[in-house]
CSV table of C-alpha atoms in Angstrom, one decimal:
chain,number,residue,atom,x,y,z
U,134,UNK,CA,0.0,0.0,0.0
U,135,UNK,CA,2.7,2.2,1.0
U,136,UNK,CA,5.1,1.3,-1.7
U,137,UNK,CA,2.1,1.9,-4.3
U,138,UNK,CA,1.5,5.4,-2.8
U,139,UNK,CA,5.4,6.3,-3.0
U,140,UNK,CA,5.4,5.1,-6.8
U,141,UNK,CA,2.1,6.8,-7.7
U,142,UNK,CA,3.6,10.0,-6.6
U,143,UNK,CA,6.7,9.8,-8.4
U,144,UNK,CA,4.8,8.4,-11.9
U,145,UNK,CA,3.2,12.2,-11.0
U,146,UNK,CA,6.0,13.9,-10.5
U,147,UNK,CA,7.9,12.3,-13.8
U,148,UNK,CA,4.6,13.3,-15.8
U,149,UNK,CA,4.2,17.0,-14.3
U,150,UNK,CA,8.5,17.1,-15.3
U,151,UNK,CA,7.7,15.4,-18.4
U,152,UNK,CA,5.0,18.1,-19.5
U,153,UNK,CA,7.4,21.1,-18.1
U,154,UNK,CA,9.9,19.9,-20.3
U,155,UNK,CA,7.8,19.8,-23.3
U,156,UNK,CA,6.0,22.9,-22.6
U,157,UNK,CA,9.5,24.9,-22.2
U,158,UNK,CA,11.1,23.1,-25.5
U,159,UNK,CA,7.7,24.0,-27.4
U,160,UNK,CA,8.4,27.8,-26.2
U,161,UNK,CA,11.8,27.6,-27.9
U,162,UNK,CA,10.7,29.4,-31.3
U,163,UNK,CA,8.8,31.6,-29.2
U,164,UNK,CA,12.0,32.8,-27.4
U,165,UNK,CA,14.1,32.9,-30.4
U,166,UNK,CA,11.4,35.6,-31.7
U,167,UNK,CA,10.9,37.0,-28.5
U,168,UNK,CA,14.8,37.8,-27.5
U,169,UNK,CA,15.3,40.3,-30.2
U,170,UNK,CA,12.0,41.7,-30.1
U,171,UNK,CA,12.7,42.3,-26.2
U,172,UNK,CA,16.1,44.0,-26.8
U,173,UNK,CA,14.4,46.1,-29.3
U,174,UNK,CA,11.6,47.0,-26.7
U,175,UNK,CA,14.5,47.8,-24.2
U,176,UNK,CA,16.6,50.2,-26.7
U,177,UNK,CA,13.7,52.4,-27.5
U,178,UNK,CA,12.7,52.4,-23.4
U,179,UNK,CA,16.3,53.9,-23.3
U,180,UNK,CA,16.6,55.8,-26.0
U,181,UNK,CA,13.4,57.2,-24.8
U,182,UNK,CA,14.5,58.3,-21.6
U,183,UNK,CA,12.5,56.1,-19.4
U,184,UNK,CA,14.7,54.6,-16.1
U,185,UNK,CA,15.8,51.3,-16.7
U,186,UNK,CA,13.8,49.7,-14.1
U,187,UNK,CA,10.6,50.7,-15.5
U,188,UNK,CA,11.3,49.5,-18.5
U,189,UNK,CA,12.3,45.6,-17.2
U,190,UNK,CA,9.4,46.0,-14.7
U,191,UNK,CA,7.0,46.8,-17.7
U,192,UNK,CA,8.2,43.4,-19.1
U,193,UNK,CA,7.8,41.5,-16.1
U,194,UNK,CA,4.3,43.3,-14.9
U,195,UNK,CA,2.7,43.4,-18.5
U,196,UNK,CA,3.9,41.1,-20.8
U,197,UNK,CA,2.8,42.4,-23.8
U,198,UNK,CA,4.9,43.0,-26.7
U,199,UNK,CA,2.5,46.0,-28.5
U,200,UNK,CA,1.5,47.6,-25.7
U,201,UNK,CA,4.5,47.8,-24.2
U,202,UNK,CA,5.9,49.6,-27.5
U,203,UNK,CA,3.3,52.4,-27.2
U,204,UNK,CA,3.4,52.0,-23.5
U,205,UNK,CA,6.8,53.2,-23.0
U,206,UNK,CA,6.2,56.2,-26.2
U,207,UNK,CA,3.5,57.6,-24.8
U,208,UNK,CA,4.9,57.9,-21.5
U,209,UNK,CA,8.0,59.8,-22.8
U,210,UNK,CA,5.7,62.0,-24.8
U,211,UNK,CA,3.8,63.1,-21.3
U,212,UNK,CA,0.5,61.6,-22.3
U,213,UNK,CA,-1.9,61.4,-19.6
U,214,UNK,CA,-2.0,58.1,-17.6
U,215,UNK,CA,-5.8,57.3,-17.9
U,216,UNK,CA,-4.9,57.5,-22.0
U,217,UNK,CA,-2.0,55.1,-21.5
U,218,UNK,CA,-4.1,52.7,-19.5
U,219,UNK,CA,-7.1,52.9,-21.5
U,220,UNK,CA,-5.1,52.6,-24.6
U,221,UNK,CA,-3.2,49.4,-23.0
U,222,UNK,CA,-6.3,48.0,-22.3
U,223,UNK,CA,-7.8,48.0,-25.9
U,224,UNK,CA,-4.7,47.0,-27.3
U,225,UNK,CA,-4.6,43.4,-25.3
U,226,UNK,CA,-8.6,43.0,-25.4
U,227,UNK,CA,-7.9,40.7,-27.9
U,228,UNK,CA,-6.1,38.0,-25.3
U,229,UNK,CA,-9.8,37.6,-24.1
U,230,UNK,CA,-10.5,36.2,-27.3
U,231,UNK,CA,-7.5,33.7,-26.8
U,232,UNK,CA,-8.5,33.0,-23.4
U,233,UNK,CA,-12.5,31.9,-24.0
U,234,UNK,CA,-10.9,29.7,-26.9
U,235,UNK,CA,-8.0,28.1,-24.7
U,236,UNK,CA,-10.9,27.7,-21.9
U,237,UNK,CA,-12.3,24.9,-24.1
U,238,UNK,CA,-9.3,22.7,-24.4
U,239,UNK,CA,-7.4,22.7,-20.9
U,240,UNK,CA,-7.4,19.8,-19.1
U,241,UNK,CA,-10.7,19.6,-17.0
U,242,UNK,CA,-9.7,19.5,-13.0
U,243,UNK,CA,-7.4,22.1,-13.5
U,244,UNK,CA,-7.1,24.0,-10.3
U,245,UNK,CA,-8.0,27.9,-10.3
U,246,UNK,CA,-5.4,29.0,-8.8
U,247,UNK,CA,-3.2,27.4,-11.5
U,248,UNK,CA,-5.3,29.0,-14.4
U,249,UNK,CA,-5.2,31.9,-12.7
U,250,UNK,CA,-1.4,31.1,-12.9
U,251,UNK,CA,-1.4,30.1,-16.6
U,252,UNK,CA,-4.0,32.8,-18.3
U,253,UNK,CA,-1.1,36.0,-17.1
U,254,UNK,CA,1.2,33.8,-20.1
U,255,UNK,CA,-0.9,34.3,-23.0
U,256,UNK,CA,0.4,36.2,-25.6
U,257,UNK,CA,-0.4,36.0,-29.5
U,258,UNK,CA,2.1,33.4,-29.6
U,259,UNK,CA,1.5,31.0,-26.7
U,260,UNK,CA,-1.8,30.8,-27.5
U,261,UNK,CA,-1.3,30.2,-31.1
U,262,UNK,CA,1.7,27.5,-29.8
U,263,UNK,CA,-0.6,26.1,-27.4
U,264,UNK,CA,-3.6,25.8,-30.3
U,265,UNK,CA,-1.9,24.1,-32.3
U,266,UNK,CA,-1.2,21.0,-30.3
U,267,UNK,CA,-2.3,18.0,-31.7
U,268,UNK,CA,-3.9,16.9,-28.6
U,269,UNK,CA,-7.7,17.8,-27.9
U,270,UNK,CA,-6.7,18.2,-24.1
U,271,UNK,CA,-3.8,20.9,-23.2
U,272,UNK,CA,-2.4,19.6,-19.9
U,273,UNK,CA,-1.6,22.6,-18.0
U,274,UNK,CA,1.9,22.1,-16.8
U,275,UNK,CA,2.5,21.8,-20.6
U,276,UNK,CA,1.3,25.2,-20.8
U,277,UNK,CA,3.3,26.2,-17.7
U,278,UNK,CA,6.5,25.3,-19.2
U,279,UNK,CA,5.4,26.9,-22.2
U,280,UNK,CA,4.9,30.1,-20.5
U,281,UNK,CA,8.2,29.8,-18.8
U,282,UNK,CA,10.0,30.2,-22.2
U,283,UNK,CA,8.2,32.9,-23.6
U,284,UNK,CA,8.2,35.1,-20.1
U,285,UNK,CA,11.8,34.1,-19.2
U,286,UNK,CA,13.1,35.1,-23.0
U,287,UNK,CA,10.7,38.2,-23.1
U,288,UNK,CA,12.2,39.2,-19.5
U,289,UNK,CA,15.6,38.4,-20.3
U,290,UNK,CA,15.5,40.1,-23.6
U,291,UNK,CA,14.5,43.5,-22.1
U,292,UNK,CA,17.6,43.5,-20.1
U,293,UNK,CA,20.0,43.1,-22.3
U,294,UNK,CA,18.4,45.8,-24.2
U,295,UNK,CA,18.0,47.8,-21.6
U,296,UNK,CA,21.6,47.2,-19.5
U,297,UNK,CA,24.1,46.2,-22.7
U,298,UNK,CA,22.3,47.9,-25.1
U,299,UNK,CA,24.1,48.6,-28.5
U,300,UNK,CA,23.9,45.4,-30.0
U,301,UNK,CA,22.9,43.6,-32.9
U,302,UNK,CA,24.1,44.9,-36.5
U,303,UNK,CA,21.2,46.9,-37.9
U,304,UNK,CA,20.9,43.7,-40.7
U,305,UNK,CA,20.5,41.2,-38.7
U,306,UNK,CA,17.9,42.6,-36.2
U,307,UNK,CA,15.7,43.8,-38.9
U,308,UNK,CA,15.9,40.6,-40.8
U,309,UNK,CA,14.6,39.0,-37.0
U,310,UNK,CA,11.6,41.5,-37.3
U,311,UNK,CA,10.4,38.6,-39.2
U,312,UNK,CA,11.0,36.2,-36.9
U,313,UNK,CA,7.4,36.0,-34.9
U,314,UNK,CA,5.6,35.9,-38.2
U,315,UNK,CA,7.3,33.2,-40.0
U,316,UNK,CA,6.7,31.3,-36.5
U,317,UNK,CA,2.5,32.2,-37.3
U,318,UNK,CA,3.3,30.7,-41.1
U,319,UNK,CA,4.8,27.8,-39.8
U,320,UNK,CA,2.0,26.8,-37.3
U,321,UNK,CA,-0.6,27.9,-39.4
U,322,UNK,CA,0.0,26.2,-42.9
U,323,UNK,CA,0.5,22.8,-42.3
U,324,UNK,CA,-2.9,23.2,-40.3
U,325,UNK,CA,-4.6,23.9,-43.6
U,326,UNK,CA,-3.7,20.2,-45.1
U,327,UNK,CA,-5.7,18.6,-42.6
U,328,UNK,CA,-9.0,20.8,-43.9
U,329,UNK,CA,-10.2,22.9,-46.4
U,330,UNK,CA,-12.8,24.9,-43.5
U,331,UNK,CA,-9.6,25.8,-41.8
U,332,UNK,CA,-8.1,27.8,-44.5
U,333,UNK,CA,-11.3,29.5,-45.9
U,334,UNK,CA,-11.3,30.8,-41.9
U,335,UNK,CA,-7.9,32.0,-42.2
U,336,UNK,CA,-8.4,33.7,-45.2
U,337,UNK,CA,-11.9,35.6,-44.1
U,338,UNK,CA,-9.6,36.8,-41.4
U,339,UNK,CA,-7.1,37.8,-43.5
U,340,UNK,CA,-9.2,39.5,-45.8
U,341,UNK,CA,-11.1,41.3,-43.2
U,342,UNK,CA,-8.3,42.4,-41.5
U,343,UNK,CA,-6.9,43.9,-45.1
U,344,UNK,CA,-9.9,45.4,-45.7
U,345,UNK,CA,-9.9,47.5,-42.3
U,346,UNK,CA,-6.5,48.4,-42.5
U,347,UNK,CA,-6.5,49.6,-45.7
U,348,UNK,CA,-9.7,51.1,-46.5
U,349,UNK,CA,-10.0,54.8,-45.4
U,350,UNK,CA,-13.0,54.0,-44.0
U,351,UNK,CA,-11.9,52.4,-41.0
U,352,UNK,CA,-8.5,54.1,-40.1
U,353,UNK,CA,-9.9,55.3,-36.7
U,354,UNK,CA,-9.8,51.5,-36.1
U,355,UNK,CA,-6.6,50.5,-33.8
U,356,UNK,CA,-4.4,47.3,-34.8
U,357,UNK,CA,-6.1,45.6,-31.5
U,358,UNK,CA,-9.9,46.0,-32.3
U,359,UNK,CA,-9.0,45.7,-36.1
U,360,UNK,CA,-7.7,42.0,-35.1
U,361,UNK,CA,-11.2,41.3,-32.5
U,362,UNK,CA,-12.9,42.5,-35.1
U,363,UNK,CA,-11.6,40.5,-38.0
U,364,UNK,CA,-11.3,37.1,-35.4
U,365,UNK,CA,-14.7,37.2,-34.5
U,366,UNK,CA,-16.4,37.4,-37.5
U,367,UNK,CA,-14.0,34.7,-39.0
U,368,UNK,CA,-14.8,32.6,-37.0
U,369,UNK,CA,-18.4,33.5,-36.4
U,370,UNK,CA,-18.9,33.3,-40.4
U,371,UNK,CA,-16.7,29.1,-40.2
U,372,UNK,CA,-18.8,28.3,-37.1
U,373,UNK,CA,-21.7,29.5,-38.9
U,374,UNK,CA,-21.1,27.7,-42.0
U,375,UNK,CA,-19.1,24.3,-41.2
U,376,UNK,CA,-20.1,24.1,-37.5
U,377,UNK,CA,-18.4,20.9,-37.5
U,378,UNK,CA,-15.8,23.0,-36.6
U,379,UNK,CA,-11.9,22.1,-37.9
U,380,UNK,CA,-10.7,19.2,-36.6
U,381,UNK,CA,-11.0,18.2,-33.2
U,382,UNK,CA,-14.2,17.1,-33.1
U,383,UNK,CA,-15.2,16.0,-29.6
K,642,UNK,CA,9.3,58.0,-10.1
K,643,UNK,CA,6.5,56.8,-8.4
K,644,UNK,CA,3.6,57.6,-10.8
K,645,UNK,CA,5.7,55.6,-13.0
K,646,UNK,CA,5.5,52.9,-11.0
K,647,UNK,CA,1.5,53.0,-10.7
K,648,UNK,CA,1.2,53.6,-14.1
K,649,UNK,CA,3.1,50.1,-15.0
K,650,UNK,CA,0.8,48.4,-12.7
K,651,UNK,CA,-2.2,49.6,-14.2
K,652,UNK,CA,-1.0,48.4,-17.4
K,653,UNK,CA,-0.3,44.7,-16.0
K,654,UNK,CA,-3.9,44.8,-14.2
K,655,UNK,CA,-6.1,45.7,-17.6
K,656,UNK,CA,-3.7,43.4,-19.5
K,657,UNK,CA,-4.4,40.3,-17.2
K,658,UNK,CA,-7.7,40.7,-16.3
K,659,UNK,CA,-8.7,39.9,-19.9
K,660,UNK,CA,-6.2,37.1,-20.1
K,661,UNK,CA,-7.6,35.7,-16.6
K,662,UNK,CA,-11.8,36.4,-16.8
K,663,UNK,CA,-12.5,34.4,-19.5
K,664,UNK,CA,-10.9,31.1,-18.3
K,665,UNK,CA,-12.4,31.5,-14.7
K,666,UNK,CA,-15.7,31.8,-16.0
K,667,UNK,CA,-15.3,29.6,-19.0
K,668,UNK,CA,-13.8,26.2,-18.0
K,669,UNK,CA,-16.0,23.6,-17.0
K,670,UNK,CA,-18.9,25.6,-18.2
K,671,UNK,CA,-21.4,23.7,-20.6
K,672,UNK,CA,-21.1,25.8,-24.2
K,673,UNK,CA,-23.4,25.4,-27.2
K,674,UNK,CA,-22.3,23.6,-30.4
K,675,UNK,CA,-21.9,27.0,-31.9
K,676,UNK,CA,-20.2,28.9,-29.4
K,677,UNK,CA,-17.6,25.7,-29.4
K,678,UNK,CA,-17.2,25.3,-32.8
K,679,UNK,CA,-16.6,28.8,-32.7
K,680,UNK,CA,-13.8,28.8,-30.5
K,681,UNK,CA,-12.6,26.3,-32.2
K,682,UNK,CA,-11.8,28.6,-35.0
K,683,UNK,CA,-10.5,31.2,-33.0
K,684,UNK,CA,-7.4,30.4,-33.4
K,685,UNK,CA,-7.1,29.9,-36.8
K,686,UNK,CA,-8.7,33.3,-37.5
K,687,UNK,CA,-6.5,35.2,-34.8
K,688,UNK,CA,-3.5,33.5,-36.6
K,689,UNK,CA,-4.8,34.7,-40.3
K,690,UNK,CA,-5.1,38.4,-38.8
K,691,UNK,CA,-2.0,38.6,-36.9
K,692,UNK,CA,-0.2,37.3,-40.0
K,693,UNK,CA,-1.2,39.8,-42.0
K,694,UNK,CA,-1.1,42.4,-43.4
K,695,UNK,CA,1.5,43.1,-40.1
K,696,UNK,CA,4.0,40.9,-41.5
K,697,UNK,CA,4.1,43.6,-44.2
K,698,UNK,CA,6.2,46.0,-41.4
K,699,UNK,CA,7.8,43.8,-40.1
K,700,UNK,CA,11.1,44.1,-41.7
K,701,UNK,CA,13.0,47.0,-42.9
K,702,UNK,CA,10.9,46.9,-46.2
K,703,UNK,CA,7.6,45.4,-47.8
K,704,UNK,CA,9.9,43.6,-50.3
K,705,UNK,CA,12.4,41.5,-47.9
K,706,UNK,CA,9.3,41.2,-46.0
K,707,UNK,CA,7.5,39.0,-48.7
K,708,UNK,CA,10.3,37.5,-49.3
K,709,UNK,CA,11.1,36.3,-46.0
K,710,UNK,CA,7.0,35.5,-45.7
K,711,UNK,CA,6.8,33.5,-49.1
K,712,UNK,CA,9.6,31.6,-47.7
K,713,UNK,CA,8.1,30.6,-44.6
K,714,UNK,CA,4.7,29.6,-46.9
K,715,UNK,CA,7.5,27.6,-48.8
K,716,UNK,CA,9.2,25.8,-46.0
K,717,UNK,CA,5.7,25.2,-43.9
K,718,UNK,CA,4.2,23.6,-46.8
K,719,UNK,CA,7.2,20.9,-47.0
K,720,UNK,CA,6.1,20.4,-43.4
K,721,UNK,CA,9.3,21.6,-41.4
K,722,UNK,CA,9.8,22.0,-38.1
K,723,UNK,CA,8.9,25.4,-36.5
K,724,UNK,CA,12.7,26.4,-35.9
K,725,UNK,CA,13.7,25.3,-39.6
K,726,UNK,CA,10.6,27.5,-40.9
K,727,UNK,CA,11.6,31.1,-38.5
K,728,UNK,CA,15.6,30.1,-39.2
K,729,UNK,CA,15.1,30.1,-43.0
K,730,UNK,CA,12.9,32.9,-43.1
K,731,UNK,CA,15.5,35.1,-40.9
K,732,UNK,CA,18.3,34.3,-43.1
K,733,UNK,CA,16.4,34.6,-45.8
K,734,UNK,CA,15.2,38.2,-45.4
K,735,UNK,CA,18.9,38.9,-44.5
K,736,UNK,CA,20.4,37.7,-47.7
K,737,UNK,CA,17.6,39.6,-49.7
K,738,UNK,CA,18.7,42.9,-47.8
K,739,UNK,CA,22.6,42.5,-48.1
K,740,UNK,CA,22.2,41.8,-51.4
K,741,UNK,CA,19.7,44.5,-52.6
């Protein structure tokens, strides 16, 4: 009885290491786009004249890539703080999205305080990383580790930025601009083999999102609600059409 | 200094509580087939719109930028790995710029 107690405890703890470690080693092209991106972030804090410690704190407090960008420009230009907030706050609205949809695939038992834990790590591109999984059920230390990579890489990045500053050669860190979005292509595509409802969703988005961007019409629309905007009706239109849904089926 | 300070917490607080309400409310809740299905496709559609057209600016111009995109397209659709797909892209983009 004893023995079997002892054994079941370390089968748990080999499975909660085992998802860490796959979470973490699934963050790795996350951190790869994340580290320049976060040194970039850290040079314009600087270059902007904000102290140092703001700027790292932003990245540990916020975690948000975009906002953090305007964040940091709007507070050298003087703005007022409710506009810096408010503006924040539209500008990650769209993390809600990610959230409701993530909501539906974590492993059920999950313990609030650990999804409490988990939701502060999403980002465009843990949730997108996360998505992705083949599995219909996204064990939650998976995510954890995932998180880990992404914060510890976005974290990390804005110190070097911030503290060595200088750098990268201008070539090479503007060729790493692409870096997050090839990461997108690369998660995305191979998703559109395994069904045709998939990729007409993709490209409603895409085309929705063009046509708010570039029509005159709606340039009073910001980057955030643009991509809400042009999610929600994607997805309304392929739920609305093929409510099979893509692929997982359960 | 301190205003600073606040102002960075605000920020954190209307960026989590977006990223934490959903799931607390969410999980374990019953959804209809429609609302499932379409969260199913959320992130399909988020992906589509995130892609573009901000890949466009993403690099220092449109051109490399399509480059390094079509690339990625190229490489995804052979089925590589993640890393193989961002490195190639990268490296692509910065050959197109040296050269041109």
């Amino acid at each position: 009885m004893e023995s079997n107690t002892t054994l079941n405890t370390l089968e748990k703890k080999e499975f909660f290491l085992y998802n860490v470690a796959s979470g973490i080693k699934a963050g790795v092209p996350i951190a790869v786009g994340y580290i320049p991106i976060a040194i970039a972030f850290g040079l314009l804090a600087k270059s902007l004249g904000i102290p140092n410690i703001i700027s790292v704190l932003m990245s540990i407090i916020v975690f948000a890539g975009a906002s953090q960008f305007v964040g940091v420009k709007l507070i050298a230009l003087g703005a007022a703080p409710l506009e810096i907030i408010m503006t924040t706050f539209i500008l990650n609205f769209r993390h809600f999205l990610m959230s409701s949809s993530l909501s539906q695939r974590i492993e059920s038992g999950t313990s609030k305080k650990l999804l409490n834990i988990l939701t502060f790590g999403i980002t465009d591109e843990t949730f997108s990383v996360a998505s992705l999984q083949e599995e219909a059920k996204l064990n939650p230390y998976f995510l954890l580790g995932l998180n880990f990579s992404a914060y510890l890489s976005w974290v990390l990045g804005t110190c070097i930025g911030v503290f060595l500053a200088g750098g990268l050669p201008d070539a090479i860190k503007s060729s790493m601009g692409i870096a997050l979005y090839a990461m997108f292509i690369g998660l995305l595509v191979p998703a559109f083999k395994g069904s045709k409802n998939i990729f007409l969703v993709s490209m409603a988005a895409v085309f929705i999102n063009s046509l708010l961007y570039w029509s005159p019409l709606f340039k009073f629309l910001s980057t955030g609600w643009s991509i809400i905007i042009s999610t929600m009706l994607a997805a309304g239109m392929g739920s609305y059409f093929f409510p099979q849904g893509g692929k997982k089926d359960e | 200094m301190n205003k600073l300070i606040l102002i960075v917490v605000m920020m954190g607080i209307v960026t989590y509580l977006p990223r934490m309400l959903p799931m607390a409310l969410l999980t374990n809740l019953k959804l209809s087939p429609y609302l499932k299905s379409f969260f199913i496709y959320v992130p399909y559609a988020v992906l589509g719109a995130l892609i573009f057209p901000g890949i466009l600016s993403s690099t220092s111009d449109t051109f490399s930028a399509l480059v390094g995109g079509t690339v990625a397209v190229i490489l995804a659709l052979l089925r590589q790995n993640v890393m193989v797909v961002i490195l190639g892209s990268i490296i692509a983009v910065y050959l197109f710029s040296v050269i041109y």
